[in-house]
């Protein structure tokens, strides 16, 4: 099965979705399964994982309703307050939904030490009891905290979104690379090869801009812990779906069909238990 491990759906709301700035005008509208399904088919993708974009339980329920209605949505990464006192009860509630695979918090909008906070670590640790995963969404300045988290909670399976958003536009790589190498030593951590085009120059990026960063993630995570994700529709501010996919596809081509199948499906199926 070919899987897009990372995309979003929303009914656009200017107040709630204030992160969609003026320069991202193209995605200031609704994006729903009927919009994505033909795009997946055109690109030879059989299923996807829908990831939260809003930090609310209603967002989680919205995505679960869509997964119930559309068979190609194979899993959901939702949101729950991981620092709430009643977290265990909320996890019990959400665990009734077969399509729910894990949770995410938009840590990129938090202070750099957010993932080191004891109450957050306590919350993430509780995911293990329900066999739920955690998606790490961060900027490079937060990699130190991510390293602390994955080492402190080895019983939870983590996946890093968008290769931790390196500064591709500025061609900065060293600090990001060093931390990623350390994080990859933890076998409970996977990485999504996703979202890279939005970290490059939106108008002038070239496929070779991403090669140094792909070299790093393939060297340290290897072909068994990497999963392709489009980050549709956010990717559309910088690239069409096909262009985003071809960056990764062209890179893995020399590795052979076996590796291609892992990156474009098998690893996502294994990580999220799809």
XYZ file of N, CA and C in Angstrom, residues 53-273:
663
model
N -4.487 20.240 12.463
C -3.963 21.578 12.183
C -4.426 22.568 13.241
N -5.467 22.195 13.984
C -6.010 23.063 15.042
C -5.880 22.327 16.375
N -5.599 23.074 17.434
C -5.375 22.454 18.744
C -6.678 22.409 19.547
N -7.514 21.439 19.190
C -8.777 21.267 19.901
C -9.230 19.825 19.758
N -9.982 19.358 20.712
C -10.542 18.008 20.605
C -11.580 17.947 19.478
N -12.229 19.069 19.200
C -13.199 19.076 18.106
C -12.501 18.814 16.773
N -11.256 19.262 16.647
C -10.466 18.971 15.454
C -10.239 17.465 15.319
N -9.911 16.816 16.433
C -9.686 15.370 16.433
C -10.949 14.642 15.992
N -12.077 15.046 16.529
C -13.354 14.404 16.172
C -13.725 14.673 14.717
N -13.433 15.868 14.233
C -13.672 16.223 12.827
C -12.896 15.282 11.901
N -11.611 15.073 12.197
C -10.780 14.194 11.361
C -11.249 12.742 11.462
N -11.678 12.337 12.632
C -12.171 10.960 12.803
C -13.468 10.741 12.012
N -14.311 11.754 11.969
C -15.540 11.653 11.153
C -15.202 11.503 9.672
N -14.199 12.249 9.225
C -13.777 12.146 7.824
C -13.200 10.757 7.534
N -12.420 10.231 8.477
C -11.828 8.901 8.290
C -12.903 7.820 8.241
N -13.953 8.043 8.981
C -15.083 7.107 8.981
C -15.790 7.124 7.620
N -15.849 8.301 7.018
C -16.602 8.481 5.767
C -15.787 8.149 4.513
N -14.462 8.261 4.610
C -13.610 8.055 3.424
C -12.579 6.970 3.719
N -12.654 5.899 2.972
C -11.797 4.738 3.217
C -10.319 5.021 2.982
N -10.007 5.996 2.109
C -8.591 6.246 1.813
C -7.867 6.956 2.957
N -8.616 7.516 3.929
C -7.982 8.097 5.121
C -7.738 6.942 6.097
N -6.522 6.478 6.142
C -6.199 5.244 6.876
C -5.921 5.473 8.353
N -5.581 6.705 8.721
C -5.282 6.990 10.116
C -5.404 8.471 10.413
N -5.539 8.788 11.707
C -5.669 10.175 12.163
C -4.668 10.438 13.278
N -3.967 11.570 13.169
C -3.138 12.092 14.262
C -3.864 13.316 14.790
N -4.438 13.196 15.960
C -5.281 14.257 16.503
C -4.580 15.113 17.529
N -5.370 15.881 18.257
C -4.853 16.726 19.335
C -5.643 16.440 20.597
N -4.931 16.422 21.711
C -5.545 16.341 23.030
C -4.620 17.123 23.954
N -5.160 17.674 25.020
C -4.322 18.434 25.956
C -3.469 17.457 26.760
N -2.223 17.321 26.373
C -1.332 16.344 27.015
C -0.920 16.758 28.421
N -1.254 17.992 28.809
C -0.919 18.444 30.159
C -2.149 18.470 31.080
N -3.286 17.996 30.563
C -4.531 18.033 31.348
C -4.506 17.012 32.479
N -5.155 17.363 33.579
C -5.213 16.446 34.729
C -6.070 15.214 34.412
N -7.031 15.365 33.509
C -7.907 14.233 33.168
C -7.463 13.557 31.859
N -6.174 13.665 31.537
C -5.684 13.142 30.266
C -5.987 11.655 30.088
N -5.786 10.870 31.133
C -5.990 9.422 30.992
C -7.420 9.111 30.550
N -8.376 9.829 31.139
C -9.785 9.626 30.759
C -10.028 10.025 29.300
N -9.387 11.109 28.862
C -9.562 11.528 27.470
C -8.943 10.500 26.515
N -7.807 9.942 26.897
C -7.169 8.911 26.063
C -8.032 7.649 26.016
N -8.653 7.324 27.142
C -9.586 6.186 27.160
C -10.728 6.426 26.173
N -11.256 7.647 26.176
C -12.345 7.988 25.263
C -11.903 7.846 23.804
N -10.767 8.446 23.465
C -10.326 8.438 22.064
C -9.861 7.057 21.595
N -9.469 6.215 22.518
C -8.960 4.899 22.120
C -10.054 3.996 21.531
N -11.314 4.402 21.642
C -12.402 3.612 21.042
C -12.405 3.737 19.518
N -11.717 4.752 18.986
C -11.717 4.996 17.543
C -10.539 4.283 16.891
N -10.847 3.330 16.062
C -9.802 2.513 15.441
C -8.858 3.340 14.567
N -9.395 4.390 13.922
C -8.564 5.185 13.006
C -7.605 6.125 13.728
N -7.832 6.346 15.040
C -6.934 7.239 15.779
C -5.614 6.529 16.049
N -4.523 7.093 15.567
C -3.214 6.449 15.685
C -2.266 7.164 16.634
N -2.512 8.445 16.865
C -1.608 9.186 17.730
C -2.043 10.624 17.890
N -1.153 11.419 18.522
C -1.461 12.825 18.782
C -0.283 13.711 18.419
N -0.593 15.005 18.298
C 0.442 15.991 18.003
C 0.094 17.290 18.706
N 1.120 18.017 19.107
C 0.962 19.374 19.619
C 1.811 20.272 18.731
N 1.330 21.490 18.445
C 2.094 22.404 17.588
C 3.191 23.053 18.436
N 4.212 22.259 18.709
C 5.306 22.709 19.581
C 6.111 23.830 18.926
N 6.097 23.913 17.601
C 6.833 24.988 16.928
C 6.337 26.364 17.357
N 5.140 26.443 17.917
C 4.611 27.705 18.412
C 4.835 27.924 19.901
N 5.592 27.033 20.532
C 5.843 27.093 21.976
C 7.299 27.491 22.249
N 7.626 27.832 23.521
C 9.030 28.114 23.873
C 9.924 26.899 23.584
N 11.209 27.159 23.373
C 12.127 26.095 22.968
C 12.233 24.944 23.962
N 11.977 25.221 25.239
C 12.123 24.162 26.256
C 10.797 23.452 26.570
N 9.772 23.706 25.774
C 8.424 23.203 26.071
C 8.398 21.694 26.300
N 9.096 20.937 25.460
C 9.053 19.473 25.557
C 9.880 18.922 26.707
N 10.556 19.800 27.435
C 11.303 19.379 28.628
C 10.460 19.523 29.900
N 9.291 20.129 29.779
C 8.465 20.386 30.963
C 7.926 19.071 31.528
N 8.055 18.867 32.826
C 7.647 17.599 33.442
C 6.198 17.228 33.149
N 5.293 18.209 33.146
C 3.877 17.897 32.920
C 3.634 17.436 31.473
N 4.406 17.980 30.527
C 4.282 17.550 29.135
C 4.848 16.137 28.967
N 5.989 15.893 29.544
C 6.610 14.559 29.468
C 5.698 13.516 30.108
N 5.086 13.869 31.232
C 4.140 12.953 31.894
C 2.997 12.603 30.958
N 2.489 13.599 30.264
C 1.381 13.379 29.337
C 1.773 12.483 28.183
N 2.909 12.757 27.563
C 3.374 11.938 26.441
C 3.579 10.495 26.889
N 4.097 10.320 28.084
C 4.344 8.961 28.589
C 3.051 8.146 28.672
N 1.941 8.820 28.952
C 0.663 8.103 29.078
C 0.171 7.526 27.748
N 0.711 8.024 26.636
C 0.303 7.495 25.330
C 0.660 6.019 25.184
N 1.717 5.599 25.860
C 2.194 4.214 25.731
C 1.138 3.207 26.167
N 0.360 3.553 27.191
C -0.660 2.633 27.716
C -1.735 2.318 26.675
N -1.877 3.212 25.693
C -2.910 3.026 24.665
C -2.299 2.726 23.291
N -0.990 2.480 23.279
C -0.266 2.179 22.037
C -0.470 3.291 21.013
N -0.411 4.544 21.476
C -0.576 5.707 20.607
C 0.783 6.367 20.350
N 0.934 6.950 19.173
C 2.192 7.565 18.768
C 2.173 9.066 19.055
N 3.346 9.697 18.882
C 3.415 11.145 19.022
C 4.219 11.741 17.867
N 3.617 12.728 17.172
C 4.280 13.458 16.084
C 4.986 14.683 16.654
N 6.272 14.816 16.364
C 7.070 15.944 16.852
C 7.139 17.026 15.777
N 6.470 18.158 16.025
C 6.473 19.292 15.099
C 7.275 20.417 15.729
N 8.471 20.667 15.194
C 9.384 21.628 15.823
C 10.200 22.380 14.784
N 10.847 23.447 15.276
C 11.900 24.137 14.535
C 13.254 23.622 15.042
N 14.333 23.840 14.294
C 15.649 23.347 14.729
C 16.069 23.807 16.121
N 15.627 24.996 16.548
C 16.005 25.490 17.881
C 15.403 24.639 18.998
N 14.436 23.777 18.647
C 13.779 22.940 19.652
C 14.276 21.489 19.628
N 15.297 21.216 18.828
C 15.804 19.845 18.714
C 16.428 19.338 20.012
N 17.029 20.235 20.785
C 17.609 19.818 22.066
C 16.527 19.261 22.988
N 15.389 19.942 23.027
C 14.271 19.481 23.855
C 13.696 18.178 23.309
N 13.653 18.044 21.982
C 13.155 16.804 21.367
C 14.053 15.633 21.726
N 15.351 15.865 21.711
C 16.311 14.816 22.090
C 16.068 14.370 23.529
N 15.842 15.328 24.401
C 15.552 15.013 25.806
C 14.271 14.174 25.919
N 13.248 14.565 25.169
C 11.960 13.871 25.239
C 12.076 12.416 24.790
N 12.678 12.188 23.631
C 12.709 10.814 23.100
C 13.592 9.901 23.950
N 14.606 10.477 24.582
C 15.449 9.679 25.482
C 14.736 9.377 26.797
N 13.913 10.327 27.240
C 13.232 10.189 28.535
C 12.044 9.246 28.447
N 11.431 9.158 27.272
C 10.223 8.335 27.106
C 10.456 7.293 25.996
N 11.331 6.326 26.226
C 11.638 5.342 25.181
C 10.481 4.403 24.867
N 9.468 4.385 25.731
C 8.346 3.459 25.531
C 7.310 3.979 24.534
N 7.455 5.236 24.106
C 6.529 5.816 23.125
C 7.210 5.886 21.757
N 6.450 5.626 20.701
C 6.958 5.752 19.331
C 6.754 7.181 18.842
N 7.849 7.805 18.400
C 7.824 9.189 17.923
C 8.111 9.229 16.431
N 7.567 10.264 15.768
C 7.941 10.524 14.381
C 8.116 12.032 14.222
N 9.243 12.436 13.645
C 9.549 13.853 13.466
C 8.906 14.345 12.176
N 8.079 15.373 12.288
C 7.422 15.942 11.107
C 8.386 16.837 10.336
N 8.327 16.762 9.009
C 9.003 17.715 8.118
C 10.516 17.805 8.367
N 11.123 16.676 8.660
C 12.557 16.567 8.989
C 13.023 17.694 9.928
N 12.122 18.105 10.828
C 12.402 19.150 11.834
C 12.691 20.521 11.225
N 12.122 20.776 10.052
C 12.120 22.118 9.455
C 13.488 22.818 9.412
N 14.487 22.188 8.805
C 15.792 22.852 8.705
C 15.702 24.126 7.864
N 16.710 24.987 8.028
C 16.700 26.281 7.333
C 17.248 26.107 5.917
N 16.435 25.481 5.066
C 16.868 25.151 3.704
C 17.105 26.416 2.880
N 16.256 27.403 3.050
C 16.388 28.647 2.289
C 17.742 29.311 2.543
N 18.218 29.229 3.789
C 19.498 29.848 4.165
C 20.671 28.874 4.079
N 20.392 27.649 3.652
C 21.409 26.597 3.506
C 22.163 26.314 4.802
N 21.466 26.451 5.929
C 22.070 26.105 7.221
C 21.813 24.622 7.490
N 22.840 23.918 7.962
C 22.657 22.475 8.119
C 23.334 21.879 9.357
N 24.437 22.449 9.828
C 25.283 21.754 10.797
C 24.622 21.461 12.141
N 24.074 22.472 12.802
C 23.465 22.243 14.121
C 22.277 21.296 14.001
N 21.435 21.542 13.011
C 20.288 20.658 12.747
C 20.750 19.219 12.542
N 21.767 19.055 11.710
C 22.285 17.733 11.373
C 22.824 17.009 12.608
N 23.564 17.717 13.442
C 24.160 17.102 14.634
C 23.093 16.597 15.599
N 22.054 17.402 15.824
C 20.982 16.982 16.731
C 20.177 15.827 16.145
N 19.921 15.892 14.847
C 19.149 14.819 14.213
C 19.898 13.492 14.303
N 21.208 13.542 14.157
C 22.021 12.328 14.275
C 21.882 11.709 15.660
N 21.837 12.555 16.689
C 21.682 12.059 18.068
C 20.281 11.483 18.287
N 19.273 12.188 17.792
C 17.886 11.728 17.954
C 17.689 10.383 17.265
N 18.290 10.230 16.099
C 18.121 8.997 15.325
C 18.714 7.773 16.015
N 19.568 7.996 17.002
C 20.130 6.854 17.748
C 19.073 6.162 18.589
N 17.968 6.843 18.865
C 16.863 6.232 19.616
C 15.999 5.443 18.634
N 15.914 4.124 18.787
C 15.196 3.301 17.808
C 13.690 3.530 17.797
N 13.163 4.251 18.795
C 11.726 4.529 18.860
C 11.336 5.766 18.058
N 12.287 6.332 17.288
C 12.012 7.563 16.547
C 12.100 7.324 15.041
N 11.043 7.710 14.338
C 10.994 7.724 12.876
C 11.052 9.188 12.418
N 11.094 9.401 11.099
C 11.140 10.761 10.565
C 10.332 10.834 9.278
N 9.539 11.904 9.134
C 8.772 12.113 7.912
C 9.561 12.972 6.927
N 9.719 12.441 5.726
C 10.335 13.208 4.637
C 9.199 14.013 4.015
N 8.934 15.149 4.620
C 7.740 15.933 4.277
C 8.015 17.412 4.491
N 7.165 18.242 3.914
C 7.159 19.667 4.244
C 8.390 20.468 3.869
N 9.306 19.886 3.107
C 10.583 20.563 2.868
C 10.451 21.794 1.981
N 9.546 21.759 1.026
C 9.451 22.874 0.070
C 9.091 24.187 0.747
N 8.354 24.128 1.843
C 7.958 25.359 2.529
C 9.099 25.938 3.366
N 10.182 25.182 3.546
C 11.360 25.701 4.255
C 12.401 26.228 3.266
N 12.160 26.024 1.967
C 13.049 26.539 0.927
C 12.492 27.864 0.405
N 13.140 28.435 -0.594
C 12.592 29.630 -1.232
C 11.391 29.203 -2.070
N 10.204 29.699 -1.736
C 8.972 29.219 -2.354
C 8.960 29.401 -3.867
N 9.594 30.465 -4.343
C 9.531 30.770 -5.771
C 10.681 30.145 -6.581
N 11.840 30.001 -5.964
C 13.031 29.659 -6.759
C 13.702 28.346 -6.359
N 13.076 27.529 -5.492
C 13.735 26.285 -5.065
C 14.002 25.364 -6.255
N 15.051 24.566 -6.094
C 15.423 23.557 -7.090
C 15.564 22.216 -6.380
N 15.319 21.101 -7.050
C 15.398 19.788 -6.392
C 16.720 19.557 -5.653
N 17.812 20.099 -6.214
C 19.120 19.867 -5.566
C 19.269 20.605 -4.229
N 18.398 21.588 -3.966
C 18.439 22.294 -2.674
C 18.213 21.340 -1.510
N 17.467 20.256 -1.766
C 17.058 19.361 -0.678
C 18.025 18.195 -0.463
N 18.893 17.971 -1.448
C 19.755 16.784 -1.399
C 20.624 16.702 -0.132
N 21.290 17.793 0.301
C 22.110 17.690 1.514
C 21.297 17.280 2.750
N 20.054 17.731 2.812
C 19.189 17.432 3.962
C 18.673 15.992 3.888
N 18.357 15.553 2.676
C 17.941 14.162 2.483
C 19.103 13.217 2.772
N 20.313 13.617 2.388
C 21.494 12.802 2.705
C 21.593 12.556 4.206
N 21.340 13.601 4.993
C 21.441 13.490 6.452
C 20.388 12.531 7.013
N 19.135 12.697 6.617
C 18.094 11.846 7.206
C 18.229 10.396 6.751
N 18.649 10.193 5.509
C 18.833 8.809 5.044
C 20.038 8.159 5.708
N 21.084 8.949 5.950
C 22.261 8.390 6.630
C 21.925 7.962 8.053
N 21.179 8.777 8.769
C 20.979 8.523 10.198
C 19.738 7.682 10.520
N 18.658 7.885 9.807
C 17.457 7.081 10.072
C 17.413 5.817 9.221
N 18.071 5.859 8.066
C 18.059 4.694 7.186
C 16.706 4.499 6.525
N 16.622 3.597 5.552
C 15.387 3.430 4.781
C 14.240 2.773 5.540
N 14.487 2.290 6.761
C 13.431 1.601 7.518
C 12.667 2.508 8.479
N 13.129 3.763 8.637
C 12.459 4.662 9.592
C 12.135 6.019 8.969
N 11.940 6.027 7.657
C 11.578 7.260 6.957
C 10.267 7.056 6.206
N 9.407 8.064 6.241
C 8.103 7.950 5.577
C 7.810 9.231 4.793
N 7.415 9.062 3.536
C 7.036 10.217 2.715
C 5.740 10.844 3.215
N 5.723 12.186 3.225
C 4.498 12.931 3.503
C 4.464 14.158 2.616
N 3.294 14.498 2.111
C 3.199 15.642 1.187
C 3.081 16.977 1.912
N 2.477 16.966 3.100
C 2.056 18.179 3.804
C 1.051 18.976 2.971
N 0.274 18.275 2.135
C -0.827 18.906 1.394
C -1.906 19.348 2.381
N -2.541 20.485 2.252
C -2.370 21.461 1.188
C -1.322 22.538 1.465
N -0.652 22.474 2.627
C 0.322 23.526 2.963
C 1.417 23.591 1.898
N 1.798 22.444 1.361
C 2.856 22.407 0.341
C 2.527 23.262 -0.874
N 1.244 23.489 -1.113
C 0.819 24.200 -2.332
C 1.311 25.644 -2.403
N 1.724 26.207 -1.271
C 2.261 27.576 -1.325
C 3.613 27.597 -2.044
N 4.255 26.419 -2.141
C 5.579 26.362 -2.765
C 5.687 25.334 -3.884
N 4.782 24.340 -3.907
C 4.904 23.271 -4.906
C 3.602 22.504 -5.052
N 3.356 22.027 -6.265
C 2.238 21.116 -6.485
C 2.567 19.765 -5.839
N 1.540 18.971 -5.602
C 1.724 17.660 -4.971
C 2.758 16.829 -5.738
N 2.605 16.803 -7.048
C 3.485 15.970 -7.879
C 4.952 16.387 -7.740
N 5.199 17.692 -7.667
C 6.574 18.190 -7.523
C 7.159 17.800 -6.179
N 6.354 17.911 -5.122
C 6.806 17.520 -3.778
C 7.158 16.036 -3.760
N 6.296 15.233 -4.349
C 6.525 13.785 -4.378
C 7.771 13.425 -5.192
N 7.966 14.124 -6.310
C 9.078 13.767 -7.194
C 10.439 14.072 -6.563
N 10.504 15.062 -5.665
C 11.762 15.349 -4.962
C 12.233 14.095 -4.223
N 11.318 13.475 -3.496
C 11.663 12.282 -2.712
C 11.824 11.063 -3.622
N 10.943 10.954 -4.603
C 10.981 9.805 -5.506
C 12.294 9.758 -6.284
N 12.729 10.894 -6.794
C 13.986 10.941 -7.546
C 15.176 10.623 -6.642
N 15.085 11.064 -5.390
C 16.193 10.793 -4.462
C 16.321 9.301 -4.159
N 15.188 8.627 -3.954
C 15.252 7.201 -3.563
C 15.448 6.264 -4.753
N 15.282 6.770 -5.968
C 15.352 5.903 -7.155
C 16.609 5.034 -7.185
N 17.804 5.574 -6.941
C 18.998 4.732 -6.973
C 19.023 3.649 -5.889
N 18.207 3.808 -4.850
C 18.167 2.840 -3.758
C 17.376 1.580 -4.137
N 16.601 1.664 -5.200
C 15.863 0.482 -5.655
C 14.413 0.463 -5.198
N 13.654 -0.444 -5.788
C 12.209 -0.531 -5.550
C 11.879 -0.888 -4.110
N 12.694 -1.716 -3.479
C 12.439 -2.138 -2.093
C 12.422 -0.929 -1.155
N 13.409 -0.060 -1.299
C 13.488 1.141 -0.451
C 12.355 2.097 -0.791
N 12.058 2.243 -2.082
C 10.962 3.119 -2.481
C 9.660 2.692 -1.814
N 9.392 1.396 -1.792
C 8.160 0.896 -1.199
C 8.115 1.148 0.310
N 9.258 1.061 0.951
C 9.311 1.340 2.392
C 8.987 2.807 2.672
N 9.653 3.693 1.942
C 9.494 5.136 2.181
C 8.107 5.628 1.772
N 7.551 5.048 0.730
C 6.251 5.487 0.220
C 5.092 4.605 0.693
N 5.287 3.878 1.773
C 4.154 3.083 2.250
C 4.437 2.216 3.457
N 5.342 1.269 3.299
C 5.517 0.250 4.344
C 5.866 0.837 5.708
N 6.751 1.847 5.729
C 7.181 2.403 7.013
C 6.045 3.144 7.721
N 5.214 3.839 6.953
C 4.048 4.521 7.546
C 3.053 3.498 8.079
N 2.835 2.428 7.317
C 1.934 1.362 7.759
C 2.424 0.749 9.067
N 3.714 0.528 9.149
C 4.298 -0.081 10.350
C 4.234 0.893 11.544
N 4.641 2.145 11.327
C 4.682 3.101 12.433
C 3.300 3.348 12.997
N 2.333 3.628 12.123
C 0.981 3.982 12.581
C 0.059 2.765 12.719
N 0.571 1.590 12.424
C -0.257 0.374 12.499
C -1.541 0.548 11.681
